[in-house]
C-alpha atoms as one frame of an Amber mdcrd trajectory, in Angstrom:
protein
  67.182 130.106 107.282  68.713 128.450 104.212  67.909 124.918 103.129  69.926
 122.369 105.083  70.566 124.760 107.999  69.300 123.309 111.294  66.615 125.352
 113.041  66.858 126.521 116.633  64.970 123.527 117.989  67.289 121.093 116.216
  70.341 122.988 117.461  69.054 122.881 121.036  68.371 119.151 120.775  71.872
 118.585 119.433  73.450 120.655 122.191  71.438 118.850 124.857  72.441 115.487
 123.464  76.106 116.500 123.395  75.912 117.830 126.965  74.366 114.571 128.174
  76.937 112.477 126.329  79.834 114.553 127.681  78.580 114.388 131.253  77.908
 110.649 131.007  81.334 109.890 129.568  83.035 111.863 132.350  81.075 110.067
 135.072  81.563 106.640 133.535  85.315 107.183 133.311  85.482 108.461 136.905
  83.164 105.902 138.539  82.744 103.081 136.076  79.784 102.407 133.801  77.994
  99.895 136.029  78.263 102.073 139.159  76.793 105.201 137.560  73.047 105.706
 137.305  70.977 107.525 134.703  69.771 109.877 137.456  73.354 110.863 138.244
  73.999 111.541 134.555  70.905 113.744 134.413  72.076 115.804 137.401  75.563
 116.210 135.926  74.112 117.324 132.578  71.580 119.657 134.199  68.549 117.960
 132.636  65.660 115.766 133.745  66.117 111.998 133.852  63.407 111.641 131.184
  65.406 113.943 128.897  68.360 111.570 129.132  66.237 108.539 128.260  64.519
 110.412 125.432  67.889 111.012 123.786  69.451 107.704 124.848  66.860 104.964
 125.415  69.632 102.532 126.346  72.195 103.346 129.000  74.934 101.675 126.927
  74.379 104.145 124.112  75.394 107.009 126.393  78.889 105.606 125.947  78.585
 104.095 122.491  76.829 107.143 121.079  78.224 106.451 117.602  76.220 103.234
 117.377  73.996 104.585 114.604  77.029 105.504 112.508  78.619 102.081 113.042
  75.386 100.260 112.206  74.597 102.269 109.072  78.075 103.188 107.856  78.935
 100.223 105.641  75.418  99.945 104.223  75.472 103.651 103.366  78.837 103.221
 101.635  77.410 100.473  99.427  74.335 102.545  98.588  76.518 105.515  97.652
  79.109 103.660  95.565  80.067 105.296  92.265  78.916 104.026  88.856  81.105
 101.100  87.811  82.319 100.622  91.408  81.849  97.356  93.267  80.737  97.111
  96.870  84.181  95.746  97.736  85.982  98.713  96.182  83.670 101.212  97.856
  84.061  99.623 101.278  87.824  99.336 100.845  88.139 103.041 100.065  85.870
 104.043 102.946  87.739 101.830 105.401  91.175 103.142 104.451  89.899 106.706
 104.674  88.517 105.942 108.153  91.901 104.606 109.227  93.675 107.688 107.888
  91.370 110.115 109.727  91.373 108.033 112.947  87.615 107.569 112.838  86.008
 106.844 116.248  83.563 104.524 114.444  86.568 102.290 113.765  87.583 102.223
 117.420  89.874 105.252 117.672  89.331 106.869 121.080  91.343 107.772 124.159
  92.672 105.265 126.677  90.304 106.128 129.578  87.287 105.712 127.280  88.559
 102.385 125.942  89.221 101.177 129.475  85.686 102.104 130.539  84.261  99.998
 127.726  86.618  97.078 128.246  85.784  96.854 131.960  82.017  96.641 131.445
  80.433  93.338 130.318  77.274  95.265 129.414  79.157  97.622 127.091  81.120
  94.788 125.473  77.856  92.918 124.847  76.293  96.042 123.336  79.331  96.498
 121.111  78.949  92.950 119.782  75.274  93.650 119.136  76.114  96.835 117.233
  78.526  94.971 114.973  75.908  92.284 114.334  73.371  94.959 113.413  75.937
  96.530 111.093  76.451  93.214 109.303  72.690  92.758 108.909  72.318  96.272
 107.495  75.169  95.591 105.078  73.541  92.346 103.937  70.305  94.207 103.251
  72.169  96.883 101.263  73.968  94.230  99.203  70.706  92.414  98.498  69.145
  95.659  97.319  72.212  96.503  95.228  71.948  93.162  93.413  68.136  93.181
  93.119  68.015  90.086  95.289  65.713  88.856  98.011  66.314  90.307 101.493
  67.155  86.728 102.524  69.615  86.171  99.684  72.353  83.862 100.935  75.040
  85.359  98.671  74.377  88.824 100.090  74.572  87.498 103.639  77.809  85.603
 102.961  79.379  88.642 101.306  78.272  90.836 104.189  79.793  88.406 106.660
  83.158  88.530 104.921  83.189  92.294 104.532  81.887  93.031 108.008  84.506
  90.716 109.482  87.234  93.046 108.219  85.663  96.042 109.931  85.101  94.097
 113.145  88.657  92.770 113.243  90.134  96.215 112.596  87.916  97.765 115.275
  89.059  95.152 117.787  92.723  95.710 116.937  92.428  99.488 117.111  90.725
  99.208 120.491  93.397  96.836 121.779  96.159  99.211 120.757  94.368 102.229
 122.260  94.116 100.327 125.553  97.849  99.654 125.349  98.479 103.403 125.115
  99.581 103.652 121.480  99.198 106.938 119.614  96.579 107.117 116.877  99.139
 107.705 114.144 101.118 104.663 115.261  97.956 102.563 115.225  96.885 103.671
 111.759 100.374 103.005 110.364 100.330  99.524 111.897  96.873  98.393 110.761
  96.644  99.982 107.307  98.741  97.292 105.531  96.641  94.574 107.168  93.441
  96.274 106.011  94.752  96.515 102.442  95.759  92.850 102.542  92.379  91.763
 103.904  90.439  93.525 101.163  92.851  92.254  98.507  92.206  88.681  99.631
  88.509  89.127  98.852  89.046  90.475  95.348  88.833  87.094  93.673  85.447
  86.397  95.238  83.836  89.831  95.374  85.519  92.196  92.935  82.718  91.785
  90.391  79.913  91.600  92.936  77.362  94.393  93.424  78.942  96.640  90.798
  76.857  99.748  90.294  75.770 100.055  86.665  77.343 102.925  84.779  74.984
 105.727  83.908
């Protein structure tokens, strides 16, 4: 096995997780999130109930299984910015790339999935929590990038502004998916707004959290 290649145990865990997620999504779409139990998901996936909860401690994350990517995505972009690149520029590039590839972490999905989420107060509450966690992770990354305190107010304010763009775009993508629009139509519609939103922050953040060259 070469370095970076998952071993058999990791592959089996990944396949089990995917099988559980697929079965759960199908049941939630057919019956509704609130009317489907974890036990029913386990039966549909062919696993024990404890296996489901081991992979997905929260029922909501059976649907929002990209929560880790949403929470960590912007912070990871800041940490990986190129030398001489600001946090704003890095996040702008990552966001536009996500729009172009119709990234599910930005809200791109199919209409039945979006409807399932929109009809469940529990899932909508979890989605708000995920976005709040994402903003907090971004604030921590910005504080680290500027050698500031974890409670640095500037980092938190910058994170609030930058995270607001992602949250607003996610909401708009989701709204358009619910309305039945094609992904390409959605990306064409929201891309100019995303560019404009980032451009409006240039005066305040263009020189903030610039990674030193070399």
